[in-house]
Coordinates of N, CA and C in Angstrom, one line a residue:
X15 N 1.7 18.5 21.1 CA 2.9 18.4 20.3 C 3.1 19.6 19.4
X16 N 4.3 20.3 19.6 CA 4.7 21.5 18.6 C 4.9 21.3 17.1
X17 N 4.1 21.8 16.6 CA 4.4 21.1 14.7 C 5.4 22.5 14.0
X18 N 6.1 22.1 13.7 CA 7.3 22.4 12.6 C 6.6 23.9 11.9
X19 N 7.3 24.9 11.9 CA 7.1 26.0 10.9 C 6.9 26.4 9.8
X20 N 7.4 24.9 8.8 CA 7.0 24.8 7.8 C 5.6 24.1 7.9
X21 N 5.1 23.1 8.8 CA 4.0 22.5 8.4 C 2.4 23.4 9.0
X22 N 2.8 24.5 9.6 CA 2.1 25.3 10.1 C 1.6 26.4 8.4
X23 N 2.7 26.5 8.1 CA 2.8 27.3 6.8 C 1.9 27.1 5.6
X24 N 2.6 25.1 5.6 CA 1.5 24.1 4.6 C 0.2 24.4 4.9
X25 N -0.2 24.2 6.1 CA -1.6 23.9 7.0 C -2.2 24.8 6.6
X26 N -1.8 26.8 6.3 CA -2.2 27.4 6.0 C -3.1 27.5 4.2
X27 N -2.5 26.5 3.5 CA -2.7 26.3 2.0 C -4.1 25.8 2.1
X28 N -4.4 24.8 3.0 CA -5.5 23.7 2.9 C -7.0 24.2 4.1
X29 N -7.6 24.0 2.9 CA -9.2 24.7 3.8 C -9.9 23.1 4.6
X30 N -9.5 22.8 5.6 CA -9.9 21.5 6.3 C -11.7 21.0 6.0
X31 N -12.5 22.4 5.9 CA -13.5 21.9 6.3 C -14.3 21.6 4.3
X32 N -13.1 22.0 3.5 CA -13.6 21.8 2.1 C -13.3 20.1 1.3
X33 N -13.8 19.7 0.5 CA -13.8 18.8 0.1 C -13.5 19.7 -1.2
X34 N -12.0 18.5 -1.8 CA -11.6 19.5 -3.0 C -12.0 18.4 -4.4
X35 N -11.8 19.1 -5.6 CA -11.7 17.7 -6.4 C -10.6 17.2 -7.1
X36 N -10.3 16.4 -7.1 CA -9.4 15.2 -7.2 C -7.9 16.2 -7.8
X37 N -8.2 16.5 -9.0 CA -7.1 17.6 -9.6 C -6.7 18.5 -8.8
X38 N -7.2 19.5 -8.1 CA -6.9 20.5 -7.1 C -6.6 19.7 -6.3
X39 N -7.2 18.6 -5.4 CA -6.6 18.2 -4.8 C -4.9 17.8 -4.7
X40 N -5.0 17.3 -5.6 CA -3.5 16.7 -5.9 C -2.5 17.6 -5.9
X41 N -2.8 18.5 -6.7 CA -2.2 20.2 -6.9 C -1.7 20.7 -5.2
X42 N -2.6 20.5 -4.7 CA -2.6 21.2 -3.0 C -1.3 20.2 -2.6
X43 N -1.3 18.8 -2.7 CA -0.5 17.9 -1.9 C 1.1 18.2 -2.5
X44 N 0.9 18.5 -3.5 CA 2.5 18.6 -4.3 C 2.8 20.3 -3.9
X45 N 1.7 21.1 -3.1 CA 2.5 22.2 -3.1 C 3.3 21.8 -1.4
X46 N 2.0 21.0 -0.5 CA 2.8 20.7 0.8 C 3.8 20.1 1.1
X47 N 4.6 19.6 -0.5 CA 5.7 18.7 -0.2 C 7.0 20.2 -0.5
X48 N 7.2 20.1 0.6 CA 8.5 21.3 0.3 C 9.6 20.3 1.0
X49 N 9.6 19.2 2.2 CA 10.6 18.6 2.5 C 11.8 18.7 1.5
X50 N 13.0 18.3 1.9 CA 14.2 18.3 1.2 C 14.1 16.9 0.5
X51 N 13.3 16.0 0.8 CA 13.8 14.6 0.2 C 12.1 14.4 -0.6
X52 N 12.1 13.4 -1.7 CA 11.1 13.3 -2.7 C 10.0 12.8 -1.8
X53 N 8.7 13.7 -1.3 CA 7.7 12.8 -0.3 C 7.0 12.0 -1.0
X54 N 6.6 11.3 -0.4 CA 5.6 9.9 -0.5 C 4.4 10.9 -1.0
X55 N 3.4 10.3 -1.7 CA 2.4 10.5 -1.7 C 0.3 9.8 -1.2
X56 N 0.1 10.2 -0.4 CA -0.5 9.0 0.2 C -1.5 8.9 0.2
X57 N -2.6 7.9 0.2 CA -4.0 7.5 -0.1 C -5.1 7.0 1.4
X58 N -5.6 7.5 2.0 CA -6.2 7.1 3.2 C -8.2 7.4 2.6
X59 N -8.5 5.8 3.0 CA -10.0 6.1 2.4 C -10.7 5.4 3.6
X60 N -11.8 6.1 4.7 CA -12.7 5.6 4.9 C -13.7 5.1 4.7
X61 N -14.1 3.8 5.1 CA -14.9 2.7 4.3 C -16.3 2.8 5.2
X62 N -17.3 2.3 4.9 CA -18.3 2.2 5.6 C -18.6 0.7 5.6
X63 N -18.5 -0.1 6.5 CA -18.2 -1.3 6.9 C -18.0 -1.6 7.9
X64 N -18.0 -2.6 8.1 CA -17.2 -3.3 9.3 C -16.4 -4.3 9.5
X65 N -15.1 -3.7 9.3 CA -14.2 -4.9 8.9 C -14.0 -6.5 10.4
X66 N -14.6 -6.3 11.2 CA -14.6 -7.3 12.5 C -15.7 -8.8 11.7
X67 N -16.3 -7.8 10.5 CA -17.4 -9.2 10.2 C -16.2 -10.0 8.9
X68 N -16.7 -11.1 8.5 CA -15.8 -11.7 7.8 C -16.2 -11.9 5.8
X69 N -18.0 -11.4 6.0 CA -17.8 -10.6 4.9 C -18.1 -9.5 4.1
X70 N -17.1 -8.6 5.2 CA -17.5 -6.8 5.1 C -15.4 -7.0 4.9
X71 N -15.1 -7.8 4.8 CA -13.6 -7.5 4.4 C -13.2 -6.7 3.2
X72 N -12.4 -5.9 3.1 CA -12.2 -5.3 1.8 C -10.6 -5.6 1.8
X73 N -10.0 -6.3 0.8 CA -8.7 -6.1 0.8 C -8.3 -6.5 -1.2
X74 N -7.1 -6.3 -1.3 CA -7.1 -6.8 -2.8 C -5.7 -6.0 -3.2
X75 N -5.4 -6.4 -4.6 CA -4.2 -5.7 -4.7 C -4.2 -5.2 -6.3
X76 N -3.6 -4.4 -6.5 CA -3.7 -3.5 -7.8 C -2.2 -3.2 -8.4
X77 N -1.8 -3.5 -9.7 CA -0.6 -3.0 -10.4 C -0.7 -1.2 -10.9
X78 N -0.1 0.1 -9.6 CA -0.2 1.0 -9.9 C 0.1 1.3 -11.3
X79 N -0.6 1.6 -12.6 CA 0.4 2.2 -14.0 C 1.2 3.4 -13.9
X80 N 1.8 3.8 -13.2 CA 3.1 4.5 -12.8 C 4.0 3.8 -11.2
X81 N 3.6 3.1 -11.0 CA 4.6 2.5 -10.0 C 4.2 3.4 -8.7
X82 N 5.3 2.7 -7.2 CA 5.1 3.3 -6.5 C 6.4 4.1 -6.6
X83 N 7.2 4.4 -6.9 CA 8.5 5.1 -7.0 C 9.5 4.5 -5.9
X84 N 9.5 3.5 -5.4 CA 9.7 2.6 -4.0 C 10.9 2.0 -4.3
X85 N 12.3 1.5 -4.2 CA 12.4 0.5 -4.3 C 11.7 -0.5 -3.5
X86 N 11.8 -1.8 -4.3 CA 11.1 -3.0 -3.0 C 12.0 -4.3 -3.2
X87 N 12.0 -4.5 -1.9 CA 13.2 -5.5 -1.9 C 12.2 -6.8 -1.3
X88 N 12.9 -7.9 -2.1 CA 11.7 -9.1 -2.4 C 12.6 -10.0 -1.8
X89 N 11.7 -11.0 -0.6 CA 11.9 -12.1 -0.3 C 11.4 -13.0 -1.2
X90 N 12.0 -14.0 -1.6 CA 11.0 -15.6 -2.2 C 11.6 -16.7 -1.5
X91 N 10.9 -17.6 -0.5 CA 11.0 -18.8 -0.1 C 10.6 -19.7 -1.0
X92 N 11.5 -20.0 -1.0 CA 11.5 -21.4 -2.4 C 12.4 -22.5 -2.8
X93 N 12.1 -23.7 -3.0 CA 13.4 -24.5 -3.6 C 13.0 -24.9 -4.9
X94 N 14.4 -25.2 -5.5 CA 14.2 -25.9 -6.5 C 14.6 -25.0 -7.4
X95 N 13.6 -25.6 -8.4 CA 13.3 -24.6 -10.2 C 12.8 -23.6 -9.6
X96 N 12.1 -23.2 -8.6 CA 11.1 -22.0 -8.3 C 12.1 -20.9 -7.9
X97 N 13.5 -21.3 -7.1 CA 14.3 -20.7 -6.7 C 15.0 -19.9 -7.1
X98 N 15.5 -21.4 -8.8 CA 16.1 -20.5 -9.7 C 15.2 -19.5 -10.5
X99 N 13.9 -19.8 -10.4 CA 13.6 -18.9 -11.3 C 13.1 -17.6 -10.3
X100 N 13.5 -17.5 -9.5 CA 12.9 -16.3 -8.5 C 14.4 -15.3 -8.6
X101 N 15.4 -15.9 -8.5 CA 16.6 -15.9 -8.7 C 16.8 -15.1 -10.4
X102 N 16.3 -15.3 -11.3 CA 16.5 -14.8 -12.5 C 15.6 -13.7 -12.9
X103 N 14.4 -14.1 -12.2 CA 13.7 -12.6 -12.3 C 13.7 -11.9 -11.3
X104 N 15.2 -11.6 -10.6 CA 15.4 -10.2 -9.8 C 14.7 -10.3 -8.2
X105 N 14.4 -11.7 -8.0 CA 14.3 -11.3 -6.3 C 15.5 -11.0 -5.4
X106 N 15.6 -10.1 -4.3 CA 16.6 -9.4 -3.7 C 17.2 -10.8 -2.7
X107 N 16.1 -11.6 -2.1 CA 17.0 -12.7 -1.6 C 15.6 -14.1 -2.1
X108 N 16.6 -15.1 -2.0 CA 16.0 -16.3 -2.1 C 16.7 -17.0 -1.0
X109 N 15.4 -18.0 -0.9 CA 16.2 -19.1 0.7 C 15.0 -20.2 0.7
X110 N 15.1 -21.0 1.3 CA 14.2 -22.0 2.5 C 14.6 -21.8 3.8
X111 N 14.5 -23.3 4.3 CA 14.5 -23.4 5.8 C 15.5 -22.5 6.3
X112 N 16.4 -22.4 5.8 CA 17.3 -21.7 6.3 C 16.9 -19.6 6.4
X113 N 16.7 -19.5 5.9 CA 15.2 -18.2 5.9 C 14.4 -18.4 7.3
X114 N 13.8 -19.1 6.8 CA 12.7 -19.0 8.0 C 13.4 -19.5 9.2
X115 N 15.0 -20.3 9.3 CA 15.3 -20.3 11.0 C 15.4 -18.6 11.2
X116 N 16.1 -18.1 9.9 CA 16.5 -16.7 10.8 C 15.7 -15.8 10.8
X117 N 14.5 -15.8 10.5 CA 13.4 -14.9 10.6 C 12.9 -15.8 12.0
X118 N 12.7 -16.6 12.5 CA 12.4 -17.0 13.6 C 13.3 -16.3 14.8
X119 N 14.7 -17.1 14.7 CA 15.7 -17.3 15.9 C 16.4 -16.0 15.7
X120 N 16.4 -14.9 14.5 CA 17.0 -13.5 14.4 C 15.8 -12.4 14.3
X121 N 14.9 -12.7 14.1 CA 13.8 -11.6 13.9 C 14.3 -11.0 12.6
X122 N 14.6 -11.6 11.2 CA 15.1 -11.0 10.5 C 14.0 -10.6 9.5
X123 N 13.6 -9.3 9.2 CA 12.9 -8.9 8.3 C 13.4 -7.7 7.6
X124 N 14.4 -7.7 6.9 CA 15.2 -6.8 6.1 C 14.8 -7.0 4.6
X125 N 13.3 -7.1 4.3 CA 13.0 -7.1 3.0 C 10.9 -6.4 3.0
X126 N 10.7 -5.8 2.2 CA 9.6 -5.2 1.7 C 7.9 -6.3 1.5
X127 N 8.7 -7.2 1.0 CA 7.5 -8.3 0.5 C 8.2 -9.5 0.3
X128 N 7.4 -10.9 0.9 CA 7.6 -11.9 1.2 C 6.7 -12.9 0.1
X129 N 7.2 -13.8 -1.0 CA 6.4 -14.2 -1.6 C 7.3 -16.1 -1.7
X130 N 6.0 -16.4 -1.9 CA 6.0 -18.1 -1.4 C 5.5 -19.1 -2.2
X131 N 5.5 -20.1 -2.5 CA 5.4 -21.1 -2.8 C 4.2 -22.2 -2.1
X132 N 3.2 -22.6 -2.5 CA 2.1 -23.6 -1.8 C 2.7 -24.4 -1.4
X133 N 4.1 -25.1 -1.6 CA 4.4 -26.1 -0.8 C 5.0 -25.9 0.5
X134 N 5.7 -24.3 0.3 CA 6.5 -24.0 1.5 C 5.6 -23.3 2.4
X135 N 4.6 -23.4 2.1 CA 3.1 -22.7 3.2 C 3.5 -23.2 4.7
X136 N 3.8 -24.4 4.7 CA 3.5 -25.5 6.1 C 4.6 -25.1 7.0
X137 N 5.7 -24.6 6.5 CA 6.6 -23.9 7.1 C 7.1 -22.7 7.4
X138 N 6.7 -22.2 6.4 CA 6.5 -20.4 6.4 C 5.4 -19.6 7.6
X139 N 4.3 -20.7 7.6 CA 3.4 -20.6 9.1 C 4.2 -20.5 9.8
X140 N 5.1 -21.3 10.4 CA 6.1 -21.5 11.3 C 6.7 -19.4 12.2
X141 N 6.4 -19.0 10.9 CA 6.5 -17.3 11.6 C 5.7 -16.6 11.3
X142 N 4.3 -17.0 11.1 CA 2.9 -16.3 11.4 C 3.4 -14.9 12.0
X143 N 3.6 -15.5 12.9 CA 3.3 -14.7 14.0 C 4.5 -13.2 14.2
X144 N 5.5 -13.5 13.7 CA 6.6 -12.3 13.7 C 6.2 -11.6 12.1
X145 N 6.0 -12.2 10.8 CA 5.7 -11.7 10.2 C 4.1 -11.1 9.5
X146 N 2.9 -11.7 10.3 CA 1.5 -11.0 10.6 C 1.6 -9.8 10.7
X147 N 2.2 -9.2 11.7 CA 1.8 -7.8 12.3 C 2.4 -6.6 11.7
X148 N 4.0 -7.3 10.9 CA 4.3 -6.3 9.7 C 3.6 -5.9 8.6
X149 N 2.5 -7.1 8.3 CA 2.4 -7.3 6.9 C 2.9 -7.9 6.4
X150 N 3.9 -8.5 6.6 CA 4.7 -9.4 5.6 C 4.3 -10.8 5.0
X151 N 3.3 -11.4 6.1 CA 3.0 -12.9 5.6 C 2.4 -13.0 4.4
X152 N 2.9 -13.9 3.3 CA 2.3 -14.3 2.3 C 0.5 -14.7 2.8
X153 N 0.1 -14.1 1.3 CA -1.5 -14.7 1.1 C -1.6 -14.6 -0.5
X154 N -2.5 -15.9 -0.7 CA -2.9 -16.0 -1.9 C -3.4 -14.9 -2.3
X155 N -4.5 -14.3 -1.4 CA -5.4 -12.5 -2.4 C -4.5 -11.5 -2.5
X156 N -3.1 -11.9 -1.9 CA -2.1 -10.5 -2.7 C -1.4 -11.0 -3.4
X157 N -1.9 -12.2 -3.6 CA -0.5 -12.8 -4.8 C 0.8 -13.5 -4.4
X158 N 0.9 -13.3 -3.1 CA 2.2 -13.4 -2.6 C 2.3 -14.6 -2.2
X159 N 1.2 -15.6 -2.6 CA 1.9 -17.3 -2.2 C 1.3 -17.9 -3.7
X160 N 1.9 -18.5 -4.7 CA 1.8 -18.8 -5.9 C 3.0 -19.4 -6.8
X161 N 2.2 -20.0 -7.6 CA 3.3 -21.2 -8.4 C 4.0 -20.5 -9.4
X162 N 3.4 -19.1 -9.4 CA 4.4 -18.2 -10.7 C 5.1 -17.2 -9.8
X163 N 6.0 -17.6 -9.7 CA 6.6 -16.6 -9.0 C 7.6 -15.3 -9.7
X164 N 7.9 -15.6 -10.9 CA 8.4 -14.8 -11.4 C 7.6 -13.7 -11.6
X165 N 6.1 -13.9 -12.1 CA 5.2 -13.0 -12.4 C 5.2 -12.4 -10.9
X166 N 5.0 -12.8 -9.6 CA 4.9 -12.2 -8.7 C 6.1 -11.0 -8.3
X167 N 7.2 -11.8 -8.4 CA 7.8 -10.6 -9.0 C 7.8 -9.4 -9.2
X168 N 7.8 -9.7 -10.4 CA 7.9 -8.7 -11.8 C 6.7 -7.8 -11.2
X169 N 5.3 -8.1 -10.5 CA 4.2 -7.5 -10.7 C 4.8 -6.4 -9.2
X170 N 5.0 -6.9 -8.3 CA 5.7 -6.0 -7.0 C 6.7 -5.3 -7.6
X171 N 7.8 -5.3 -8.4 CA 8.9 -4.5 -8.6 C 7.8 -3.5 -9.6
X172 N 7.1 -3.9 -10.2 CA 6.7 -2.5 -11.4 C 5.4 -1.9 -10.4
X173 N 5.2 -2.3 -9.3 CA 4.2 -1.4 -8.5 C 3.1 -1.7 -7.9
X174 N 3.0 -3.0 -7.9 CA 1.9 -3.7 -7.2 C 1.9 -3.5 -5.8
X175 N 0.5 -2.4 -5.1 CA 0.3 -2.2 -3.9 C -0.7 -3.3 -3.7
X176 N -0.9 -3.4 -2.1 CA -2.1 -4.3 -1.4 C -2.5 -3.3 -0.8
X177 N -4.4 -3.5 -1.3 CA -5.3 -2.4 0.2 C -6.1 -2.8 0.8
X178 N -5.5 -2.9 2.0 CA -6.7 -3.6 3.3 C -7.1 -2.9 3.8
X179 N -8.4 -3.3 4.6 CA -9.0 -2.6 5.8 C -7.5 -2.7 7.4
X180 N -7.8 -1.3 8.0 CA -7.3 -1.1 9.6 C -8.1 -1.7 10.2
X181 N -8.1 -1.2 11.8 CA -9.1 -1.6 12.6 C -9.8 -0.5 12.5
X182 N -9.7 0.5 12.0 CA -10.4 1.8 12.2 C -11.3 1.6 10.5
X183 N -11.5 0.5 10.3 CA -11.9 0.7 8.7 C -11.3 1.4 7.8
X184 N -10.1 1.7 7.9 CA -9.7 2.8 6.7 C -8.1 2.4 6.0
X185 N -8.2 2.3 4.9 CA -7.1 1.6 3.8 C -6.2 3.0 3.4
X186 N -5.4 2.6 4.0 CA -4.1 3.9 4.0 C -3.1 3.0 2.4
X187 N -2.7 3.4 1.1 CA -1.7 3.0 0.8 C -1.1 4.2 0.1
X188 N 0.1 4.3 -0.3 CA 1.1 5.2 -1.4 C 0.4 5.7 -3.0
X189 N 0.2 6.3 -3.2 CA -0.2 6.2 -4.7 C 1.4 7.0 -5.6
X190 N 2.4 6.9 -5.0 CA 3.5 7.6 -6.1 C 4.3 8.7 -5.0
X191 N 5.1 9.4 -5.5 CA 6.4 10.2 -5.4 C 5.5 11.7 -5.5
X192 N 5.9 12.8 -5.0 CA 5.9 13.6 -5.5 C 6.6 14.2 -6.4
X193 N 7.9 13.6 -7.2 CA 8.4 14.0 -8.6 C 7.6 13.6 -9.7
X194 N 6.6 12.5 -9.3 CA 5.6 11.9 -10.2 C 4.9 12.8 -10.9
X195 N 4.5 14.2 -10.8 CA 3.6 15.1 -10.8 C 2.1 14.7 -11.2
X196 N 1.5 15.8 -11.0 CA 0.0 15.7 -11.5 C -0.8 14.2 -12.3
X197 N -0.3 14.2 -13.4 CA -1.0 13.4 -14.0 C -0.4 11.8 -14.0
X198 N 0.3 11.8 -13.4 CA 0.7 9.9 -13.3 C 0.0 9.9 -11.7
X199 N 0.5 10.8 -10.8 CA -0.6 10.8 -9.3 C -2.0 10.5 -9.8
X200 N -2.5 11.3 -10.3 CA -4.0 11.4 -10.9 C -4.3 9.8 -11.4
X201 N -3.4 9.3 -12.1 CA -3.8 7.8 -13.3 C -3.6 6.8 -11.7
X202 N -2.3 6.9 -10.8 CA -2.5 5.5 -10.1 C -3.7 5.8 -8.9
X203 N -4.2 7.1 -8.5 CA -5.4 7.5 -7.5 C -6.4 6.8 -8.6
X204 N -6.7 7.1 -9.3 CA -8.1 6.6 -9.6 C -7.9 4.8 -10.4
X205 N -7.1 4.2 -10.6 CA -6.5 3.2 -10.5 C -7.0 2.3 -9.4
X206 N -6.1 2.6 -8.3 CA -6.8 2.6 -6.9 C -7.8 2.7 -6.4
X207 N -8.7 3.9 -6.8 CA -9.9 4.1 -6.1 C -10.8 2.9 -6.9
X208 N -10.9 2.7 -8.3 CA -11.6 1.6 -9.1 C -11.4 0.4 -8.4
X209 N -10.3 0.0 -7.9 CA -10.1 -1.4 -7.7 C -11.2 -0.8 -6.1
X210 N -11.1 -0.5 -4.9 CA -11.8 -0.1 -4.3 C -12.7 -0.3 -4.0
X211 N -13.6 0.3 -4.8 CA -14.9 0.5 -5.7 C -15.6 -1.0 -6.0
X212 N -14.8 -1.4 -6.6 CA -14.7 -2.6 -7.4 C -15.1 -3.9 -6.4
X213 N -14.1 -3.7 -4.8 CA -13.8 -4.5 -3.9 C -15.3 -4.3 -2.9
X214 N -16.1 -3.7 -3.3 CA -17.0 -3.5 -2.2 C -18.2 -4.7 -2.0
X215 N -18.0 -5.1 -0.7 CA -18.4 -6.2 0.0 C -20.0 -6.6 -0.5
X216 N -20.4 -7.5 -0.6 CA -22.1 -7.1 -1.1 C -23.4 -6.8 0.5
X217 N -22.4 -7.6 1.5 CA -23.1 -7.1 2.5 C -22.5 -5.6 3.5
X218 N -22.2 -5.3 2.7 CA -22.1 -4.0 3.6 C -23.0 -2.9 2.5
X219 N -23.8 -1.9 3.6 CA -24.9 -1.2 3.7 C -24.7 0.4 3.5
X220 N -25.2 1.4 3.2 CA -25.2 2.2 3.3 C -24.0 3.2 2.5
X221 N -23.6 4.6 2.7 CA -22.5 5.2 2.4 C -21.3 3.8 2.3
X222 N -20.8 3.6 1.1 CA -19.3 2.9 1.1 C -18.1 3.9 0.9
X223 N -18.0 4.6 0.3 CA -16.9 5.4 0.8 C -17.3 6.9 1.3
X224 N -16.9 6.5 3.3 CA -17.4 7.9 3.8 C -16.7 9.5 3.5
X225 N -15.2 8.7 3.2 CA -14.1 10.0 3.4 C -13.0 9.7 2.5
X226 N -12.5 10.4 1.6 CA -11.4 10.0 0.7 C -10.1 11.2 0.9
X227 N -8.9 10.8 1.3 CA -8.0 12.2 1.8 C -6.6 11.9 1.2
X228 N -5.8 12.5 0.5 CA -4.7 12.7 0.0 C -3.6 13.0 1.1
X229 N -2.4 12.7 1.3 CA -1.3 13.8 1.6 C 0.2 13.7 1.6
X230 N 0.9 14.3 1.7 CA 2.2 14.1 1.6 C 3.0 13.6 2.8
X231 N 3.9 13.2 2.4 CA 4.5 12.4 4.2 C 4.9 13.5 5.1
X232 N 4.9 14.7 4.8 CA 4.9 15.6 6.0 C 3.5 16.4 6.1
X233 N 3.2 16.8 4.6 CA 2.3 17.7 4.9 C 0.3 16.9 5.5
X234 N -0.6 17.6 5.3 CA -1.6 18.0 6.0 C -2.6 17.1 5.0
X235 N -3.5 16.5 5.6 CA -4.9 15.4 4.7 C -5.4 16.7 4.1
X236 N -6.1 16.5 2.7 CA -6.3 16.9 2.3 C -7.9 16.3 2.0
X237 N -8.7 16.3 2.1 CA -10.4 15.6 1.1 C -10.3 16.2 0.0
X238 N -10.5 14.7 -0.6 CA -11.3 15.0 -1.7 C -12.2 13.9 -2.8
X239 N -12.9 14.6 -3.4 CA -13.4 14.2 -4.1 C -13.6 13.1 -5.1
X240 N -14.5 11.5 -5.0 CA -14.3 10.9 -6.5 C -15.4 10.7 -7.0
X241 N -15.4 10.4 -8.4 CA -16.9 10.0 -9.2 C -16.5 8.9 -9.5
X242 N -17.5 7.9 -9.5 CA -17.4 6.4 -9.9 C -17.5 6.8 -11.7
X243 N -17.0 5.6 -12.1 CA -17.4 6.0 -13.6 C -18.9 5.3 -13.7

């Protein structure tokens, strides 16, 4: 595959075989964002684990303190008071059954995050299976099936990411914008990396974090460096 002139250029900036520290690092990713539109800034960490066991799982979710710079457009399946109140604290759509026929019989997923109600569990199952593979299905450990739903909310719109294991063991999420600069990148990266840190399995052995890499949505991974506190 031919890569772009510009990303040949970036590639030139970044020493592949160095491990940088966290500050330079970041520095390096905001110089490879030259795209014309504001790039993503991104978080990919190698875990030492095995996520196939059930408890070497690592997943969890964290309120970035600068946000992801995202809009996020919020589903809430809900009736009732939960409705209205999902409704007043700014979810993009609200529904029941009538949601879930058309996420069934339309394939409709024209929203960011899906958040639910314990009662509406029994039917929301009903699209396991179309909404699993996005990521979209509600779970209690991200918050996204719960009796407060306004908090849920509010906690997604101001920046609440989820970080799981891949099949490759490795938790890819956003940490910010490149207009973000330096030091709010810096505050939601190690934000992140604590919760992480924090999430680590008690049966899993050896090296826990093998590889930690930065980069921009066009440009080049970057390693680098963290210290636990």
């Amino acid at each position: 595959m031919k890569k772009s002139k510009r990303y040949v250029e970036t590639l030139k900036l970044v020493d592949s075989s160095k491990v940088y520290e966290i500050e330079e690092g970041i520095d390096l990713a905001l110089q490879t964002s030259k795209a014309k539109f504001d790039e993503t800034i991104e978080l990919h960490v190698k875990l030492g684990v095995d996520g196939r066991n059930a408890d070497q799982q690592v997943r969890g979710v964290v309120v970035l303190p600068n946000g992801t710079g995202k809009s996020v457009k919020v589903l809430v399946i809900a009736k009732g008071d939960n409705a209205n109140i999902a409704e007043k604290a700014g979810a993009d759509i609200v529904g029941a059954e009538e949601i879930i026929a058309k996420i069934q019989n339309q394939n409709f997923l024209d929203f960011d995050v899906c958040i639910t109600t314990p009662d509406m569990m029994g039917l929301v199952g009903r699209c396991a299976k179309i909404l699993g593979p996005k990521g979209l299905m509600p779970n209690p450990k991200s918050g996204t099936v719960t009796t407060d739903v306004a908090k849920a909310i509010n906690d997604v719109k101001a920046g609440k990411v989820e970080y799981r294991l891949d099949k490759a063991n490795i938790v890819h999420v956003i940490i910010g914008k490149a207009s973000f600069g330096k030091e709010k990148l810096l505050e939601n990266f190690n934000a992140l990396m604590n919760a992480i840190v924090k999430a680590k399995p008690a049966a899993a052995k050896g090296t826990y974090l093998k590889s930690i890499s930065i980069a921009s949505t066009m440009g080049p991974g970057i390693k680098v460096n963290y210290k636990t506190n």
